[in-house]
mmCIF file of N, CA, C and O in Angstrom:
data_model
loop_
_atom_site.group_PDB
_atom_site.id
_atom_site.type_symbol
_atom_site.label_atom_id
_atom_site.label_comp_id
_atom_site.label_asym_id
_atom_site.label_seq_id
_atom_site.Cartn_x
_atom_site.Cartn_y
_atom_site.Cartn_z
ATOM 1 N N UNK A 1 5.125 6.549 1.017
ATOM 2 C CA UNK A 1 6.028 7.335 1.959
ATOM 3 C C UNK A 1 5.757 8.675 2.159
ATOM 4 O O UNK A 1 5.588 9.244 1.096
ATOM 5 N N UNK A 2 5.577 9.001 3.213
ATOM 6 C CA UNK A 2 5.331 10.363 3.556
ATOM 7 C C UNK A 2 6.450 11.347 3.323
ATOM 8 O O UNK A 2 7.812 10.959 3.586
ATOM 9 N N UNK A 3 6.284 12.620 2.733
ATOM 10 C CA UNK A 3 7.433 13.496 2.512
ATOM 11 C C UNK A 3 7.981 13.819 3.915
ATOM 12 O O UNK A 3 7.271 14.033 4.887
ATOM 13 N N UNK A 4 9.308 14.080 3.990
ATOM 14 C CA UNK A 4 10.114 14.801 5.034
ATOM 15 C C UNK A 4 9.943 16.136 5.150
ATOM 16 O O UNK A 4 10.108 16.783 4.072
ATOM 17 N N UNK A 5 9.433 16.687 6.218
ATOM 18 C CA UNK A 5 9.274 18.183 6.246
ATOM 19 C C UNK A 5 10.639 18.800 6.817
ATOM 20 O O UNK A 5 11.117 18.220 7.761
ATOM 21 N N UNK A 6 11.028 19.593 5.941
ATOM 22 C CA UNK A 6 12.419 20.351 6.562
ATOM 23 C C UNK A 6 12.109 21.772 7.053
ATOM 24 O O UNK A 6 11.144 22.734 6.559
ATOM 25 N N UNK A 7 12.958 22.121 8.031
ATOM 26 C CA UNK A 7 12.644 23.282 8.535
ATOM 27 C C UNK A 7 13.858 24.361 8.222
ATOM 28 O O UNK A 7 15.204 23.839 8.218
ATOM 29 N N UNK A 8 13.713 25.613 7.771
ATOM 30 C CA UNK A 8 14.713 26.472 7.136
ATOM 31 C C UNK A 8 15.476 26.871 8.384
ATOM 32 O O UNK A 8 15.073 26.936 9.465
ATOM 33 N N UNK A 9 16.686 27.360 8.117
ATOM 34 C CA UNK A 9 17.519 27.895 9.138
ATOM 35 C C UNK A 9 16.869 28.868 9.732
ATOM 36 O O UNK A 9 16.978 28.918 11.102
ATOM 37 N N UNK A 10 16.140 29.912 9.269
ATOM 38 C CA UNK A 10 15.638 30.954 10.022
ATOM 39 C C UNK A 10 14.487 30.542 10.929
ATOM 40 O O UNK A 10 14.489 31.091 11.955
ATOM 41 N N UNK A 11 14.038 29.315 10.833
ATOM 42 C CA UNK A 11 12.818 28.910 11.448
ATOM 43 C C UNK A 11 13.439 28.043 12.738
ATOM 44 O O UNK A 11 13.115 28.180 13.813
ATOM 45 N N UNK A 12 14.277 26.911 12.355
ATOM 46 C CA UNK A 12 14.777 26.200 13.456
ATOM 47 C C UNK A 12 15.765 27.137 14.467
ATOM 48 O O UNK A 12 15.569 26.998 15.505
ATOM 49 N N UNK A 13 16.665 28.056 13.849
ATOM 50 C CA UNK A 13 17.354 28.521 14.649
ATOM 51 C C UNK A 13 16.441 29.570 15.700
ATOM 52 O O UNK A 13 17.124 29.783 16.797
ATOM 53 N N UNK A 14 15.673 30.320 15.250
ATOM 54 C CA UNK A 14 14.878 31.285 16.098
ATOM 55 C C UNK A 14 14.061 30.489 17.231
ATOM 56 O O UNK A 14 14.144 30.774 18.269
ATOM 57 N N UNK A 15 13.544 29.239 16.842
ATOM 58 C CA UNK A 15 13.139 28.256 17.877
ATOM 59 C C UNK A 15 14.005 27.918 18.838
ATOM 60 O O UNK A 15 13.799 27.948 20.163
ATOM 61 N N UNK A 16 15.284 27.401 18.451
ATOM 62 C CA UNK A 16 16.376 27.232 19.483
ATOM 63 C C UNK A 16 16.692 28.376 20.331
ATOM 64 O O UNK A 16 16.781 28.314 21.416
ATOM 65 N N UNK A 17 16.863 29.440 19.665
ATOM 66 C CA UNK A 17 17.172 30.689 20.483
ATOM 67 C C UNK A 17 16.101 31.114 21.361
ATOM 68 O O UNK A 17 16.352 31.681 22.511
ATOM 69 N N UNK A 18 14.750 31.026 20.926
ATOM 70 C CA UNK A 18 13.717 31.170 21.906
ATOM 71 C C UNK A 18 13.725 30.320 22.966
ATOM 72 O O UNK A 18 13.265 30.864 24.019
ATOM 73 N N UNK A 19 14.215 29.183 23.038
ATOM 74 C CA UNK A 19 14.473 28.034 24.078
ATOM 75 C C UNK A 19 15.581 28.620 24.760
ATOM 76 O O UNK A 19 15.886 27.833 25.892
ATOM 77 N N UNK A 20 16.387 29.411 24.569
ATOM 78 C CA UNK A 20 17.543 29.761 25.207
ATOM 79 C C UNK A 20 18.763 29.055 24.842
ATOM 80 O O UNK A 20 20.031 29.447 25.363
ATOM 81 N N UNK A 21 18.789 28.382 23.688
ATOM 82 C CA UNK A 21 20.118 27.716 23.105
ATOM 83 C C UNK A 21 20.966 28.712 22.142
ATOM 84 O O UNK A 21 20.095 29.763 22.020
ATOM 85 N N UNK A 22 22.047 28.414 22.198
ATOM 86 C CA UNK A 22 23.035 29.448 21.353
ATOM 87 C C UNK A 22 24.147 28.591 20.877
ATOM 88 O O UNK A 22 24.640 27.491 21.313
ATOM 89 N N UNK A 23 24.578 29.126 19.739
ATOM 90 C CA UNK A 23 25.807 28.320 19.042
ATOM 91 C C UNK A 23 26.898 28.281 19.989
ATOM 92 O O UNK A 23 27.418 29.201 20.651
ATOM 93 N N UNK A 24 27.661 27.052 19.948
ATOM 94 C CA UNK A 24 28.681 26.682 20.540
ATOM 95 C C UNK A 24 30.119 27.213 19.962
ATOM 96 O O UNK A 24 30.113 26.756 18.808
ATOM 97 N N UNK A 25 30.775 28.125 20.651
ATOM 98 C CA UNK A 25 31.872 28.628 19.914
ATOM 99 C C UNK A 25 33.162 27.688 20.058
ATOM 100 O O UNK A 25 33.242 27.218 21.230
ATOM 101 N N UNK A 26 34.156 27.677 19.299
ATOM 102 C CA UNK A 26 35.507 27.080 19.637
ATOM 103 C C UNK A 26 35.441 25.596 19.462
ATOM 104 O O UNK A 26 36.531 24.948 19.929
ATOM 105 N N UNK A 27 34.565 24.899 18.964
ATOM 106 C CA UNK A 27 34.448 23.517 18.875
ATOM 107 C C UNK A 27 34.837 22.936 17.375
ATOM 108 O O UNK A 27 34.846 23.726 16.540
ATOM 109 N N UNK A 28 34.923 21.682 17.248
ATOM 110 C CA UNK A 28 35.477 21.265 15.946
ATOM 111 C C UNK A 28 34.279 21.603 14.848
ATOM 112 O O UNK A 28 33.166 21.696 15.224
ATOM 113 N N UNK A 29 34.807 21.732 13.551
ATOM 114 C CA UNK A 29 33.949 21.971 12.534
ATOM 115 C C UNK A 29 33.315 20.598 12.067
ATOM 116 O O UNK A 29 33.971 19.881 12.107
ATOM 117 N N UNK A 30 31.948 20.632 11.776
ATOM 118 C CA UNK A 30 31.428 19.328 11.279
ATOM 119 C C UNK A 30 30.714 19.709 10.005
ATOM 120 O O UNK A 30 30.442 20.769 9.482
ATOM 121 N N UNK A 31 30.841 18.448 9.156
ATOM 122 C CA UNK A 31 30.288 18.560 7.716
ATOM 123 C C UNK A 31 28.719 18.420 7.856
ATOM 124 O O UNK A 31 27.965 19.225 6.867
ATOM 125 N N UNK A 32 27.847 17.795 8.596
ATOM 126 C CA UNK A 32 26.488 17.779 8.486
ATOM 127 C C UNK A 32 25.763 18.062 9.925
ATOM 128 O O UNK A 32 24.575 17.743 9.973
ATOM 129 N N UNK A 33 26.470 18.912 10.666
ATOM 130 C CA UNK A 33 25.936 19.359 11.800
ATOM 131 C C UNK A 33 26.566 20.738 12.274
ATOM 132 O O UNK A 33 27.457 20.810 11.949
ATOM 133 N N UNK A 34 25.883 21.215 13.446
ATOM 134 C CA UNK A 34 26.391 22.382 14.071
ATOM 135 C C UNK A 34 26.523 22.103 15.631
ATOM 136 O O UNK A 34 25.482 21.604 16.032
ATOM 137 N N UNK A 35 27.469 22.793 16.208
ATOM 138 C CA UNK A 35 27.514 22.683 17.820
ATOM 139 C C UNK A 35 26.720 23.723 18.259
ATOM 140 O O UNK A 35 26.816 24.853 17.985
ATOM 141 N N UNK A 36 25.773 23.393 19.185
ATOM 142 C CA UNK A 36 25.250 24.595 19.878
ATOM 143 C C UNK A 36 25.117 24.146 21.437
ATOM 144 O O UNK A 36 25.655 23.005 21.856
ATOM 145 N N UNK A 37 24.654 25.095 22.485
ATOM 146 C CA UNK A 37 24.766 24.746 23.552
ATOM 147 C C UNK A 37 23.046 24.919 24.192
ATOM 148 O O UNK A 37 22.452 25.860 23.618
ATOM 149 N N UNK A 38 22.861 24.143 25.363
ATOM 150 C CA UNK A 38 21.708 24.290 25.983
ATOM 151 C C UNK A 38 21.686 25.603 26.738
ATOM 152 O O UNK A 38 22.873 25.910 27.261
ATOM 153 N N UNK A 39 20.639 26.167 27.119
ATOM 154 C CA UNK A 39 20.647 27.333 28.091
ATOM 155 C C UNK A 39 20.971 27.100 29.531
ATOM 156 O O UNK A 39 21.208 27.807 30.378
ATOM 157 N N UNK A 40 20.945 25.615 30.011
ATOM 158 C CA UNK A 40 21.513 25.280 31.343
ATOM 159 C C UNK A 40 22.698 24.479 31.374
ATOM 160 O O UNK A 40 23.035 24.193 30.256
ATOM 161 N N UNK A 41 23.313 24.246 32.506
ATOM 162 C CA UNK A 41 24.649 23.631 32.459
ATOM 163 C C UNK A 41 24.404 22.269 31.843
ATOM 164 O O UNK A 41 23.629 21.436 32.400
ATOM 165 N N UNK A 42 25.021 21.987 30.631
ATOM 166 C CA UNK A 42 25.044 20.661 29.958
ATOM 167 C C UNK A 42 25.912 20.599 28.908
ATOM 168 O O UNK A 42 26.573 21.725 28.485
ATOM 169 N N UNK A 43 26.282 19.450 28.484
ATOM 170 C CA UNK A 43 27.361 19.602 27.372
ATOM 171 C C UNK A 43 26.784 19.807 26.194
ATOM 172 O O UNK A 43 25.527 19.973 25.922
ATOM 173 N N UNK A 44 27.562 20.479 25.090
ATOM 174 C CA UNK A 44 27.033 20.890 23.848
ATOM 175 C C UNK A 44 26.406 19.742 22.954
ATOM 176 O O UNK A 44 26.580 18.578 23.484
ATOM 177 N N UNK A 45 25.691 20.152 22.241
ATOM 178 C CA UNK A 45 24.827 19.257 21.295
ATOM 179 C C UNK A 45 25.041 19.456 20.009
ATOM 180 O O UNK A 45 25.337 20.727 19.626
ATOM 181 N N UNK A 46 24.756 18.541 18.883
ATOM 182 C CA UNK A 46 24.703 18.741 17.736
ATOM 183 C C UNK A 46 23.284 19.081 17.142
ATOM 184 O O UNK A 46 22.390 18.461 17.335
ATOM 185 N N UNK A 47 23.337 20.030 16.032
ATOM 186 C CA UNK A 47 22.158 20.358 15.146
ATOM 187 C C UNK A 47 22.362 19.861 13.902
ATOM 188 O O UNK A 47 23.120 20.358 13.205
ATOM 189 N N UNK A 48 21.520 18.744 13.556
ATOM 190 C CA UNK A 48 22.065 17.985 12.207
ATOM 191 C C UNK A 48 21.101 19.126 10.980
ATOM 192 O O UNK A 48 20.088 19.302 11.095
ATOM 193 N N UNK A 49 22.304 19.466 10.311
ATOM 194 C CA UNK A 49 21.617 20.416 9.125
ATOM 195 C C UNK A 49 22.126 19.722 7.677
ATOM 196 O O UNK A 49 23.208 19.223 7.806
ATOM 197 N N UNK A 50 21.645 20.076 6.732
ATOM 198 C CA UNK A 50 21.959 19.652 5.515
ATOM 199 C C UNK A 50 22.929 20.934 4.733
ATOM 200 O O UNK A 50 23.076 21.820 5.496
ATOM 201 N N UNK A 51 23.262 20.529 3.708
ATOM 202 C CA UNK A 51 24.230 21.716 2.972
ATOM 203 C C UNK A 51 23.618 22.907 2.930
ATOM 204 O O UNK A 51 24.114 24.017 2.662
ATOM 205 N N UNK A 52 22.314 22.824 2.693
ATOM 206 C CA UNK A 52 21.542 24.193 2.549
ATOM 207 C C UNK A 52 21.210 24.966 3.858
ATOM 208 O O UNK A 52 20.420 25.839 3.963
ATOM 209 N N UNK A 53 21.502 24.157 5.043
ATOM 210 C CA UNK A 53 20.971 24.723 6.180
ATOM 211 C C UNK A 53 19.700 24.332 6.824
ATOM 212 O O UNK A 53 19.237 24.754 7.831
ATOM 213 N N UNK A 54 19.168 23.320 6.198
ATOM 214 C CA UNK A 54 17.805 22.915 6.596
ATOM 215 C C UNK A 54 17.976 21.652 7.555
ATOM 216 O O UNK A 54 18.902 21.098 7.589
ATOM 217 N N UNK A 55 17.051 21.550 8.458
ATOM 218 C CA UNK A 55 16.895 20.437 9.502
ATOM 219 C C UNK A 55 15.473 19.677 9.255
ATOM 220 O O UNK A 55 14.680 20.606 9.247
ATOM 221 N N UNK A 56 15.547 18.485 9.455
ATOM 222 C CA UNK A 56 14.301 17.767 9.337
ATOM 223 C C UNK A 56 13.567 18.037 10.517
ATOM 224 O O UNK A 56 14.057 18.110 11.767
ATOM 225 N N UNK A 57 12.345 18.015 10.334
ATOM 226 C CA UNK A 57 11.556 18.457 11.561
ATOM 227 C C UNK A 57 11.568 17.404 12.741
ATOM 228 O O UNK A 57 11.553 17.662 13.879
ATOM 229 N N UNK A 58 11.708 16.103 12.138
ATOM 230 C CA UNK A 58 11.751 15.124 13.208
ATOM 231 C C UNK A 58 12.904 15.120 14.029
ATOM 232 O O UNK A 58 12.999 14.758 15.222
ATOM 233 N N UNK A 59 14.099 15.610 13.455
ATOM 234 C CA UNK A 59 15.336 15.985 14.185
ATOM 235 C C UNK A 59 15.167 17.130 15.368
ATOM 236 O O UNK A 59 15.396 16.980 16.511
ATOM 237 N N UNK A 60 14.387 18.111 14.923
ATOM 238 C CA UNK A 60 14.076 19.238 15.675
ATOM 239 C C UNK A 60 13.205 18.593 17.003
ATOM 240 O O UNK A 60 13.422 19.024 18.200
ATOM 241 N N UNK A 61 12.203 17.790 16.742
ATOM 242 C CA UNK A 61 11.533 17.231 17.833
ATOM 243 C C UNK A 61 12.387 16.307 18.786
ATOM 244 O O UNK A 61 12.374 16.448 20.119
ATOM 245 N N UNK A 62 13.196 15.558 18.127
ATOM 246 C CA UNK A 62 14.142 14.724 18.956
ATOM 247 C C UNK A 62 15.225 15.733 20.031
ATOM 248 O O UNK A 62 15.282 15.302 20.987
ATOM 249 N N UNK A 63 15.371 17.050 19.369
ATOM 250 C CA UNK A 63 16.286 17.886 20.244
ATOM 251 C C UNK A 63 15.365 18.409 21.334
ATOM 252 O O UNK A 63 15.858 18.554 22.570
ATOM 253 N N UNK A 64 14.270 18.638 20.909
ATOM 254 C CA UNK A 64 13.350 19.444 22.103
ATOM 255 C C UNK A 64 13.070 18.211 23.225
ATOM 256 O O UNK A 64 12.956 18.386 24.324
ATOM 257 N N UNK A 65 13.080 16.888 22.672
ATOM 258 C CA UNK A 65 13.010 15.828 23.744
ATOM 259 C C UNK A 65 13.966 15.808 24.490
ATOM 260 O O UNK A 65 13.940 15.442 25.801
ATOM 261 N N UNK A 66 15.369 15.769 24.024
ATOM 262 C CA UNK A 66 16.595 15.847 24.628
ATOM 263 C C UNK A 66 16.409 16.948 25.769
ATOM 264 O O UNK A 66 16.828 16.636 26.823
ATOM 265 N N UNK A 67 16.305 18.129 25.256
ATOM 266 C CA UNK A 67 15.933 19.353 26.196
ATOM 267 C C UNK A 67 15.176 19.058 27.375
ATOM 268 O O UNK A 67 15.681 19.487 28.568
ATOM 269 N N UNK A 68 14.036 18.525 27.091
ATOM 270 C CA UNK A 68 13.176 18.302 28.137
ATOM 271 C C UNK A 68 13.553 17.283 29.092
ATOM 272 O O UNK A 68 13.483 17.585 30.399
ATOM 273 N N UNK A 69 14.355 16.352 28.846
ATOM 274 C CA UNK A 69 14.894 15.307 29.391
ATOM 275 C C UNK A 69 16.044 15.804 30.435
ATOM 276 O O UNK A 69 16.431 15.563 31.512
ATOM 277 N N UNK A 70 16.949 16.607 29.895
ATOM 278 C CA UNK A 70 18.301 17.131 30.347
ATOM 279 C C UNK A 70 18.035 18.510 31.296
ATOM 280 O O UNK A 70 18.590 18.812 32.109
ATOM 281 N N UNK A 71 16.787 18.884 30.926
ATOM 282 C CA UNK A 71 16.529 20.511 31.804
ATOM 283 C C UNK A 71 16.474 20.121 33.197
ATOM 284 O O UNK A 71 15.783 19.298 33.568
ATOM 285 N N UNK A 72 16.853 21.232 33.947
ATOM 286 C CA UNK A 72 16.315 21.081 35.416
ATOM 287 C C UNK A 72 14.789 20.963 35.674
ATOM 288 O O UNK A 72 14.231 21.659 34.870
ATOM 289 N N UNK A 73 14.447 20.492 36.983
ATOM 290 C CA UNK A 73 12.971 20.075 37.182
ATOM 291 C C UNK A 73 12.322 21.544 37.144
ATOM 292 O O UNK A 73 11.199 21.507 36.656
ATOM 293 N N UNK A 74 12.855 22.607 37.619
ATOM 294 C CA UNK A 74 12.025 23.914 37.595
ATOM 295 C C UNK A 74 12.194 24.654 36.328
ATOM 296 O O UNK A 74 11.638 25.846 36.340
ATOM 297 N N UNK A 75 12.854 24.054 35.279
ATOM 298 C CA UNK A 75 13.112 24.968 34.088
ATOM 299 C C UNK A 75 11.642 25.354 33.420
ATOM 300 O O UNK A 75 11.026 24.394 33.328
ATOM 301 N N UNK A 76 11.657 26.667 32.962
ATOM 302 C CA UNK A 76 10.396 27.064 32.164
ATOM 303 C C UNK A 76 10.735 26.907 30.831
ATOM 304 O O UNK A 76 11.444 27.851 30.174
ATOM 305 N N UNK A 77 9.913 26.174 29.966
ATOM 306 C CA UNK A 77 9.912 26.162 28.566
ATOM 307 C C UNK A 77 9.073 27.088 27.940
ATOM 308 O O UNK A 77 8.027 27.360 28.366
ATOM 309 N N UNK A 78 9.456 27.714 26.740
ATOM 310 C CA UNK A 78 8.501 28.197 25.789
ATOM 311 C C UNK A 78 7.659 27.300 25.174
ATOM 312 O O UNK A 78 7.835 26.028 25.801
ATOM 313 N N UNK A 79 7.051 27.233 24.166
ATOM 314 C CA UNK A 79 6.369 26.380 23.482
ATOM 315 C C UNK A 79 7.269 25.903 22.283
ATOM 316 O O UNK A 79 6.965 26.284 21.023
ATOM 317 N N UNK A 80 8.231 24.869 22.501
ATOM 318 C CA UNK A 80 9.068 24.544 21.451
ATOM 319 C C UNK A 80 8.425 23.577 20.538
ATOM 320 O O UNK A 80 8.866 23.410 19.331
ATOM 321 N N UNK A 81 7.190 22.847 20.757
ATOM 322 C CA UNK A 81 6.689 22.027 19.913
ATOM 323 C C UNK A 81 5.556 22.912 18.639
ATOM 324 O O UNK A 81 4.916 22.199 18.134
ATOM 325 N N UNK A 82 5.635 24.040 18.972
ATOM 326 C CA UNK A 82 4.707 24.863 17.981
ATOM 327 C C UNK A 82 5.396 25.118 16.874
ATOM 328 O O UNK A 82 6.000 26.061 16.373
ATOM 329 N N UNK A 83 4.991 24.151 15.829
ATOM 330 C CA UNK A 83 5.507 24.017 14.574
ATOM 331 C C UNK A 83 4.437 25.032 13.783
ATOM 332 O O UNK A 83 3.278 24.491 13.715
#
């Protein structure tokens, strides 16, 4: 079984912010995730994190795939897959 690569908070948070995402304020508190918002009009999304603030790399890739699917056609992306 391959080891699961985890991204530290400083890494995944910078990458999300570089894509224009930001923490969502005023939403319910979650135990295993945080609420964030896309940089374009869309519903909030959850960022799955463990108790130490780490996110699995696969979860990050899934968030970027969701972002690519939900973004307007003319949206300009940074390089979110640059791990």
